[in-house]
PDB file of C-alpha atoms in Angstrom:
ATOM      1  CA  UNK E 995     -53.222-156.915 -25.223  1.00 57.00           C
ATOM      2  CA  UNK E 996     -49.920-156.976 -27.151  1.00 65.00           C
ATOM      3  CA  UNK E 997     -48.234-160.864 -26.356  1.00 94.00           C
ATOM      4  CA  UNK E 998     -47.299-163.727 -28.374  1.00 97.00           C
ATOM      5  CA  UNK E 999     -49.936-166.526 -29.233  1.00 97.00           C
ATOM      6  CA  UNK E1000     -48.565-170.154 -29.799  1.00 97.00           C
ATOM      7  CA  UNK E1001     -50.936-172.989 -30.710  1.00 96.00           C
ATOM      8  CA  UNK E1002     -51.895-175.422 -30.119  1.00 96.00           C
ATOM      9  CA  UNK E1003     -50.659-175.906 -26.648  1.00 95.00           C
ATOM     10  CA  UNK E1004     -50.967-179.770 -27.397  1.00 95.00           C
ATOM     11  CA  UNK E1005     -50.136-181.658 -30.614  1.00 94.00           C
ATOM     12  CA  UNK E1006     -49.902-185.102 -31.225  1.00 91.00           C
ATOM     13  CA  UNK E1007     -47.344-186.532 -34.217  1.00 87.00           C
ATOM     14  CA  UNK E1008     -47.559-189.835 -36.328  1.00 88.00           C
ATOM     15  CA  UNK E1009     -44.861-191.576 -37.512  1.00 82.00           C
ATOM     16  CA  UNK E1010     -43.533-190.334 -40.532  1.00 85.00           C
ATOM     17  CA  UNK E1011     -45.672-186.948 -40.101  1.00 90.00           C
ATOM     18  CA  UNK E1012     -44.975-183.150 -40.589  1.00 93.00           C
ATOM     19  CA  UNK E1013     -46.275-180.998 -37.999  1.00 95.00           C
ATOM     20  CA  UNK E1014     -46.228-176.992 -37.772  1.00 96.00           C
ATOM     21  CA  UNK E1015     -46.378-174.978 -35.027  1.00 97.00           C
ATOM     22  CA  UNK E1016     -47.544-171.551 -34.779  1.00 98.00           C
ATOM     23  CA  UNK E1017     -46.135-168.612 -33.183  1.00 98.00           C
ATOM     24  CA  UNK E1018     -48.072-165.055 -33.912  1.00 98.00           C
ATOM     25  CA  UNK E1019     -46.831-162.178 -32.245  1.00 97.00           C
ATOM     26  CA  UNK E1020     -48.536-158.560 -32.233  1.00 96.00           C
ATOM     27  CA  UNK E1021     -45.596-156.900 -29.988  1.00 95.00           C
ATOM     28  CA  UNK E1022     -43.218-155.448 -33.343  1.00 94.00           C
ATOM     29  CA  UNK E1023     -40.667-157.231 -32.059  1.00 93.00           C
ATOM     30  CA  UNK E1024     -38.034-158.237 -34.842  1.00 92.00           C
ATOM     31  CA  UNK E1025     -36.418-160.470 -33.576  1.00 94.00           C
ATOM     32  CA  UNK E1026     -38.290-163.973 -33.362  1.00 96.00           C
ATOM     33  CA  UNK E1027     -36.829-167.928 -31.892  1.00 97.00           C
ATOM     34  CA  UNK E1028     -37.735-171.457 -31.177  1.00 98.00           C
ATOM     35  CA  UNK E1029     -36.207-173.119 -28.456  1.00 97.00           C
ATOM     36  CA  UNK E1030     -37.030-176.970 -27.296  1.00 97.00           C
ATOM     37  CA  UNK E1031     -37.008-177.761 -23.913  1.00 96.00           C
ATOM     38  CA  UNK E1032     -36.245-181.587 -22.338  1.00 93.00           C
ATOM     39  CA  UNK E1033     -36.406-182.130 -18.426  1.00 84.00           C
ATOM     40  CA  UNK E1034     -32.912-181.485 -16.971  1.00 79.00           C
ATOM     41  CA  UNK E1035     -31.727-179.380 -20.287  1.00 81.00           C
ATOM     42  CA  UNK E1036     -32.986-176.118 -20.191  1.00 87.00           C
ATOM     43  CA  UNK E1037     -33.816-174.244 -23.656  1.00 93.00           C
ATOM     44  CA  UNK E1038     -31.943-175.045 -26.788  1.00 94.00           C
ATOM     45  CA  UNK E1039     -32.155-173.142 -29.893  1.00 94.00           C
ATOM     46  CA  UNK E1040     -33.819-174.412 -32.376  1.00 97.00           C
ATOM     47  CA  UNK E1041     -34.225-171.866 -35.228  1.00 97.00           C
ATOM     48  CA  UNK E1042     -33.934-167.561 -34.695  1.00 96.00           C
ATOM     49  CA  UNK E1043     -34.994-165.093 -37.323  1.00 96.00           C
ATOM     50  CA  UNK E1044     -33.543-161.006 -37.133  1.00 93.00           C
ATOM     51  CA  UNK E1045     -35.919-160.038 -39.786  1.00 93.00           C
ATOM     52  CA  UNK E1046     -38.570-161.038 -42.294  1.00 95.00           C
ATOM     53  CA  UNK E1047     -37.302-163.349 -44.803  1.00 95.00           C
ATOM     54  CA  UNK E1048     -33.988-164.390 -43.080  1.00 95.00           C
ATOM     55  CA  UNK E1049     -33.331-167.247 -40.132  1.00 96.00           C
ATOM     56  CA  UNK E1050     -30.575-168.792 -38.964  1.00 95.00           C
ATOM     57  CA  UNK E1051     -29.750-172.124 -37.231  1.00 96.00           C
ATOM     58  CA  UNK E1052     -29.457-172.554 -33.783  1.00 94.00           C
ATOM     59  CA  UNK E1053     -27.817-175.302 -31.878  1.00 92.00           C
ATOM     60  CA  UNK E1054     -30.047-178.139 -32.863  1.00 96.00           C
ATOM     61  CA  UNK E1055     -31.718-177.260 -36.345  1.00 97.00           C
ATOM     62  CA  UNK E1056     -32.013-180.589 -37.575  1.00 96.00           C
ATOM     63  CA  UNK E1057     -35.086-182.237 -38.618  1.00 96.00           C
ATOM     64  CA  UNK E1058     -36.840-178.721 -38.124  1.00 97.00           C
ATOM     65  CA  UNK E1059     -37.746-176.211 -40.245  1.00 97.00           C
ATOM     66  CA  UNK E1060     -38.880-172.598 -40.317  1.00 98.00           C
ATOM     67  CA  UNK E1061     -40.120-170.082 -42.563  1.00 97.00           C
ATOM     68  CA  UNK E1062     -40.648-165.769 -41.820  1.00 97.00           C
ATOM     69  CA  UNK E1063     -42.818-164.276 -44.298  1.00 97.00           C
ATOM     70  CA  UNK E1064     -44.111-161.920 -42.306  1.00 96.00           C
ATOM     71  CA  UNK E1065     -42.923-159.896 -39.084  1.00 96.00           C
ATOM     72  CA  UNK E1066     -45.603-161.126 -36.528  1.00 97.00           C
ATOM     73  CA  UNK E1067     -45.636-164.801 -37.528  1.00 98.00           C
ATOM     74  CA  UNK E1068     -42.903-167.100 -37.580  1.00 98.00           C
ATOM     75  CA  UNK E1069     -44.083-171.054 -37.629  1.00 98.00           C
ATOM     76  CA  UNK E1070     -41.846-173.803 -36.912  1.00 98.00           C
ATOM     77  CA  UNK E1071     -42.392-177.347 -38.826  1.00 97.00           C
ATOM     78  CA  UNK E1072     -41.136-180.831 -37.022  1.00 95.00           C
ATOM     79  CA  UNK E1073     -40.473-183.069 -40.130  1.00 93.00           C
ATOM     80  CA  UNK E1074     -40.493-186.397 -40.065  1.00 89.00           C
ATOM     81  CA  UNK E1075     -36.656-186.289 -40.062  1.00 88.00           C
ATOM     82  CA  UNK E1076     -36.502-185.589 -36.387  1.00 88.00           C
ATOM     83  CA  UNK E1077     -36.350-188.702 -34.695  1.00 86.00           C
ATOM     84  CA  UNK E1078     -37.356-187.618 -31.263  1.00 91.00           C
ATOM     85  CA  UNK E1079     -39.812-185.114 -30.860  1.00 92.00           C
ATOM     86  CA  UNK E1080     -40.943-185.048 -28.036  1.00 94.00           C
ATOM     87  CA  UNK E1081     -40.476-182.416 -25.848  1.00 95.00           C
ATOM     88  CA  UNK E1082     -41.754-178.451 -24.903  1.00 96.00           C
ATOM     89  CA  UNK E1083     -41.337-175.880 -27.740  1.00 97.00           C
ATOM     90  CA  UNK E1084     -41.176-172.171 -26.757  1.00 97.00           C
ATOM     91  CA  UNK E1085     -41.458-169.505 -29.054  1.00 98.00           C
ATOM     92  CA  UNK E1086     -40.331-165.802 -27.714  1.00 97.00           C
ATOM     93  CA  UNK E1087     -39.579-162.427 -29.397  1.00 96.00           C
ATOM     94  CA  UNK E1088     -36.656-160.065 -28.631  1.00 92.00           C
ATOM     95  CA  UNK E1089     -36.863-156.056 -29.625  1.00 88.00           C
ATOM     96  CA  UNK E1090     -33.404-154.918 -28.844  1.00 78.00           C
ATOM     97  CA  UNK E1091     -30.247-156.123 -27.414  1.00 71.00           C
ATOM     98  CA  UNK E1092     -30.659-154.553 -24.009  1.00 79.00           C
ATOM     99  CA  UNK E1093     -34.176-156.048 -23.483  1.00 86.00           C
ATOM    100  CA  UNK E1094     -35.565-159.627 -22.277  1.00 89.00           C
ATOM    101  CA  UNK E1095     -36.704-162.133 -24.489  1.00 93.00           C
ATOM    102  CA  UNK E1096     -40.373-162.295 -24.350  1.00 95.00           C
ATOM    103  CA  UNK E1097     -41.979-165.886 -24.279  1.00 97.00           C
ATOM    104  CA  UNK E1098     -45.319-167.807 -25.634  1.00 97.00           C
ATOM    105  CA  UNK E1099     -46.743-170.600 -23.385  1.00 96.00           C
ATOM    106  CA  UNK E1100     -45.497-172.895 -25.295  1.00 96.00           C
ATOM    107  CA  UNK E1101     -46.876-175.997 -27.466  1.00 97.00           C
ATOM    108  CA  UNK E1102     -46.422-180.099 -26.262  1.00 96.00           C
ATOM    109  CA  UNK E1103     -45.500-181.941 -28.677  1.00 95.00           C
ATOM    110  CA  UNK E1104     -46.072-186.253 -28.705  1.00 92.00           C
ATOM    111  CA  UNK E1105     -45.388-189.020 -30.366  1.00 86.00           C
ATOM    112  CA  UNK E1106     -48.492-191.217 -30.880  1.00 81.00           C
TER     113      UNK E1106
ATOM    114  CA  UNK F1007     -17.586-168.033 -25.294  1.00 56.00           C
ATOM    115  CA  UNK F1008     -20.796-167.137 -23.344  1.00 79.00           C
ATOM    116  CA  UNK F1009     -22.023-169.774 -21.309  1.00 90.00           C
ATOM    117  CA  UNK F1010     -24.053-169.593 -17.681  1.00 94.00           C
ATOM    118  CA  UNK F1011     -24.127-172.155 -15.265  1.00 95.00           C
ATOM    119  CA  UNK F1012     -27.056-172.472 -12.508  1.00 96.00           C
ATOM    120  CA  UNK F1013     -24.810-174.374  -9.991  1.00 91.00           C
ATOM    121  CA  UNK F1014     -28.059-176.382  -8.371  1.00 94.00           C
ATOM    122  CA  UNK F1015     -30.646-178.184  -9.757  1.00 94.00           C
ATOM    123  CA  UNK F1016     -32.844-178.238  -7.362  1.00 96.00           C
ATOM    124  CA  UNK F1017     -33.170-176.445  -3.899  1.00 97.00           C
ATOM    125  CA  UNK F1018     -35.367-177.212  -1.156  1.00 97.00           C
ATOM    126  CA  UNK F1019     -36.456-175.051   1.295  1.00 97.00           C
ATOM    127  CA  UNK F1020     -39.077-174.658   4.108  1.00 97.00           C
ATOM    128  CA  UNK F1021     -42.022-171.892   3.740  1.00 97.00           C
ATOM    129  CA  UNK F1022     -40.641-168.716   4.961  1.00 97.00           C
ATOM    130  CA  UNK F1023     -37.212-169.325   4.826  1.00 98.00           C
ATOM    131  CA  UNK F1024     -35.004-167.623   2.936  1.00 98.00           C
ATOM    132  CA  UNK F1025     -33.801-168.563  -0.504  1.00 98.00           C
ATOM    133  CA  UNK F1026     -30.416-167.961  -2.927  1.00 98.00           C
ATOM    134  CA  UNK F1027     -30.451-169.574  -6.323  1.00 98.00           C
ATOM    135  CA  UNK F1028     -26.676-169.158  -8.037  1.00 98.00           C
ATOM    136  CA  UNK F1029     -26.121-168.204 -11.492  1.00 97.00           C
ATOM    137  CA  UNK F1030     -22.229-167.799 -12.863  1.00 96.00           C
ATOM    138  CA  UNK F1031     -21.885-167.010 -16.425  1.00 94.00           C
ATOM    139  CA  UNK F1032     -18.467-166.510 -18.015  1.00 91.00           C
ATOM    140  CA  UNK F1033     -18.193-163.789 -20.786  1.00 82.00           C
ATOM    141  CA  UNK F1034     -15.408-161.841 -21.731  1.00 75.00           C
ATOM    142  CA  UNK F1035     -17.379-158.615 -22.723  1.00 79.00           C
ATOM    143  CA  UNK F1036     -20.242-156.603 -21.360  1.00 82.00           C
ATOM    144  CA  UNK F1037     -23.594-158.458 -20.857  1.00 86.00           C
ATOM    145  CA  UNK F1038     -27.060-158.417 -19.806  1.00 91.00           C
ATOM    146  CA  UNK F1039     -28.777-160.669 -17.064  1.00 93.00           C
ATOM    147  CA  UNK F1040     -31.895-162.042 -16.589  1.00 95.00           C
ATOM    148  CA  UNK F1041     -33.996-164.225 -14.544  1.00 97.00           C
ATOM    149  CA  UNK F1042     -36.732-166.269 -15.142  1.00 97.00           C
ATOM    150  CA  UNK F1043     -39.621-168.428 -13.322  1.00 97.00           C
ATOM    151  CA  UNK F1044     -41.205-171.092 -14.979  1.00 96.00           C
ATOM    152  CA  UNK F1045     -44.579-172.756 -13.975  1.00 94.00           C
ATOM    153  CA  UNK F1046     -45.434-176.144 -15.179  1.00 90.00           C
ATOM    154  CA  UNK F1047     -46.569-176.304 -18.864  1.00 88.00           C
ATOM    155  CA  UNK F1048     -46.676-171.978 -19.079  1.00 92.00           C
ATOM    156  CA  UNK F1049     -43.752-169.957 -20.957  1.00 94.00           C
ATOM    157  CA  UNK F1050     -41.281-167.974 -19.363  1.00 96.00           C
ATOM    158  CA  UNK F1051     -42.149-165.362 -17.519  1.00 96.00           C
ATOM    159  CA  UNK F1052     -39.787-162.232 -16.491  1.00 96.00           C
ATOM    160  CA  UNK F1053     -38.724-161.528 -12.682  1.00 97.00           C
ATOM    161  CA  UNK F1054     -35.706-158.876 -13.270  1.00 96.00           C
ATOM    162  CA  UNK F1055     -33.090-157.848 -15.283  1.00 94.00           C
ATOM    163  CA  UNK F1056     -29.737-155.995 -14.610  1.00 92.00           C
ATOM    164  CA  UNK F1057     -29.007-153.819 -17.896  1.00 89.00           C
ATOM    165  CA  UNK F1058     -26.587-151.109 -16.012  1.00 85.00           C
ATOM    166  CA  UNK F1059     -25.999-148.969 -13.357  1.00 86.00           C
ATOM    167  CA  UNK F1060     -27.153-150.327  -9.552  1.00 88.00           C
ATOM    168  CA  UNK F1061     -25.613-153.847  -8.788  1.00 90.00           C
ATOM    169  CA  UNK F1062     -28.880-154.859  -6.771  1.00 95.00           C
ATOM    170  CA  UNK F1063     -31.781-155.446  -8.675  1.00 95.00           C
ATOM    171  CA  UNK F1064     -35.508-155.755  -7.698  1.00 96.00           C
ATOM    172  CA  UNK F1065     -37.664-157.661  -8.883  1.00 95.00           C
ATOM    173  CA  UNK F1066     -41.490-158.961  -9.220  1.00 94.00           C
ATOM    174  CA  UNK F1067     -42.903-161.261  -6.852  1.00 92.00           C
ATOM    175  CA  UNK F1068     -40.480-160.217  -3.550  1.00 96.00           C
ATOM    176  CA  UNK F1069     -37.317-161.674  -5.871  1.00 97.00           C
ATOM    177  CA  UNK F1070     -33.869-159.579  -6.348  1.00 97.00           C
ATOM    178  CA  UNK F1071     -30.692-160.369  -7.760  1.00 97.00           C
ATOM    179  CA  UNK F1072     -26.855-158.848  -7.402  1.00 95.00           C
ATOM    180  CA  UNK F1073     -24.898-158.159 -10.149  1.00 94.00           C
ATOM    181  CA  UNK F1074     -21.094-159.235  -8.900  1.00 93.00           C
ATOM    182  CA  UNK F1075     -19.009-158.245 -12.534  1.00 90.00           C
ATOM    183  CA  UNK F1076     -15.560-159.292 -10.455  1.00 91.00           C
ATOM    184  CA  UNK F1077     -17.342-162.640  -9.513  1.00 92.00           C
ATOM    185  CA  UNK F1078     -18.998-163.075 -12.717  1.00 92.00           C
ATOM    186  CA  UNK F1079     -22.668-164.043 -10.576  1.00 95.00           C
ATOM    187  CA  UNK F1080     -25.894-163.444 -11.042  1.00 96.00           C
ATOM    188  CA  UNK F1081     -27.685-164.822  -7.629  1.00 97.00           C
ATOM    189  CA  UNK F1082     -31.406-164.474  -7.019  1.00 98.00           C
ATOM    190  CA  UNK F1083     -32.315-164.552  -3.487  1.00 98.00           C
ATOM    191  CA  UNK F1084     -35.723-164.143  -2.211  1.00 98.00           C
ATOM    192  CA  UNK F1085     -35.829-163.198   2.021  1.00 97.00           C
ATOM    193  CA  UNK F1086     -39.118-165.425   2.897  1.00 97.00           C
ATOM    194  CA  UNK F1087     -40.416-168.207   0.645  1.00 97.00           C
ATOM    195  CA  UNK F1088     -43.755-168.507  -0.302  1.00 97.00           C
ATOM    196  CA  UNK F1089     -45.566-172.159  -1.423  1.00 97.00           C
ATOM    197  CA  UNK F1090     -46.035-170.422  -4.618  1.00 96.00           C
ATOM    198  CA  UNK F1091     -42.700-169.587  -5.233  1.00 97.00           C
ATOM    199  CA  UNK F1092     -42.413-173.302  -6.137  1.00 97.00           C
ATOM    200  CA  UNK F1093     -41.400-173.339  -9.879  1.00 97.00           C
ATOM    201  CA  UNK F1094     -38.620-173.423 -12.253  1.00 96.00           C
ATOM    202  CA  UNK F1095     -35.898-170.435 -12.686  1.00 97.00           C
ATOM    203  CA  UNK F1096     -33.813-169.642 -15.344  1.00 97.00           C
ATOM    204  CA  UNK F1097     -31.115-167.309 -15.918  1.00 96.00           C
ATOM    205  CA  UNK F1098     -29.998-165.831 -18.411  1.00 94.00           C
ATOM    206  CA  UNK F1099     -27.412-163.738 -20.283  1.00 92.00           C
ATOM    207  CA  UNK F1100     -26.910-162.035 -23.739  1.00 89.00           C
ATOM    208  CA  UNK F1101     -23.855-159.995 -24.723  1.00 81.00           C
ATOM    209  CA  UNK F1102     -23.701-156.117 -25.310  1.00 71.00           C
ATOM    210  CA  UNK F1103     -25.192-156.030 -29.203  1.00 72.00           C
ATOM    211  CA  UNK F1104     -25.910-159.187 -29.892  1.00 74.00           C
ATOM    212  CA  UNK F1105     -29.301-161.494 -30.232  1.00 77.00           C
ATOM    213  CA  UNK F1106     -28.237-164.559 -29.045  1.00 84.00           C
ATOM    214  CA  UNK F1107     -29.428-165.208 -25.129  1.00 89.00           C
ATOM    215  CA  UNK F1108     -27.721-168.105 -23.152  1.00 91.00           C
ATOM    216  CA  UNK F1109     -29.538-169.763 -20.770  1.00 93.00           C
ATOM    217  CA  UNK F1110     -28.866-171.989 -18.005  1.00 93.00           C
ATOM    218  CA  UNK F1111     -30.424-175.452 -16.884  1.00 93.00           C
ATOM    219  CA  UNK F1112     -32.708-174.251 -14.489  1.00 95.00           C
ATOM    220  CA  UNK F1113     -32.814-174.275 -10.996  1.00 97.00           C
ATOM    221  CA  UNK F1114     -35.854-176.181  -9.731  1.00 96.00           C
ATOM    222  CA  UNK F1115     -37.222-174.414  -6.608  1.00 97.00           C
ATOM    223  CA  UNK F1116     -39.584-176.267  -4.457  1.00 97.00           C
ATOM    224  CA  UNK F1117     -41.099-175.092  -1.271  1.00 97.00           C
ATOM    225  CA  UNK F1118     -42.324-177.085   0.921  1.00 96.00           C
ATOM    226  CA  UNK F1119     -44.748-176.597   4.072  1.00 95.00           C
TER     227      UNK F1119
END
């Protein structure tokens, strides 16, 4: 079945750790993005990539990082930077501009 | 600049009864709708999406939206609830060419018995 695959659906961060999240996808969608989501705030864009080998910043990029080497994967790392990590991460793919965003089921991600 | 607004937070309502969640974006070119339902700790998941032409929209699960362009809204309404139905929506917008989707805060629906 074509879909997008995040894992894990629970991580746990130390202080002062890196963590990565994956996001595979196996629809040949271009178009790839993180988003966080808090209680109360919705989805806000972390990181969104139009192609292999380029990404932009979205609204709150800091103390994240991302990398696209290839179309179907596009991994997201928390660094230590970010101060407060906790929250819901969402990865989704996009094909074309008249067509939904298509969403994983997301990873938690906690402070130990 | 796009932005959408889900004017409630949260709406009660009994089983059976019907439902209207508002959604008013503002955008000063052609754009694209969508709503979404959230269940607790899953991804988003599509109901509908108004791309052109008819101004009422169907959707999955009983759900449909109108497209008002002179309003600028986006409401889902639902005629008869269902316990079920109890969840998270979202909508959305993007603009005519672009890759950038807007959301709203969510509208938390919960249905009770």
């Amino acid at each position: 079945d074509g879909g997008i695959t995040q894992s894990p659906k629970y991580l746990f961060r130390k202080e002062g750790q890196n963590v990565t999240l994956s996001c595979e996808q196996n629809l040949n969608h271009d178009a790839m993005y993180w988003y966080r989501q808090d209680p109360g705030q919705g989805l806000r864009l972390i990181y969104y990539s139009q192609i292999v080998n380029d990404f932009q910043k979205g609204d709150i990029a800091e103390g994240y990082s991302v990398s696209r080497e290839k179309k179907e994967s596009f991994p997201l790392t928390v660094t230590s930077a970010q101060k407060n990590p906790t929250a819901f991460y969402l990865c989704a793919t996009h094909h074309s501009s008249n067509q939904p965003q298509h969403f994983g089921d997301g990873t938690r991600l906690s402070i130990l | 600049a796009q932005s959408v607004t889900q004017l409630d937070s949260q709406v009660p309502v009994f089983e059976e009864a019907p439902v209207e969640l508002r959604c008013n974006y503002s955008s000063s070119v052609s754009v694209y709708l969508f709503w979404y339902v959230q269940y607790p700790n899953q991804g988003l998941q599509l109901l509908l999406k108004y791309l052109s032409g008819s101004t009422l929209v169907k959707g999955i699960n009983g759900f449909e939206a109108e497209f008002n362009k002179s309003q600028t809204s986006f409401h889902l309404r639902k005629p008869s609830v269902h316990i079920s139905d109890t969840a998270e929506y979202f909508c959305a917008v993007i603009e005519g060419q672009g890759f950038s989707f807007i959301f709203g805060k969510g509208t938390r629906l919960l249905v009770k018995p």
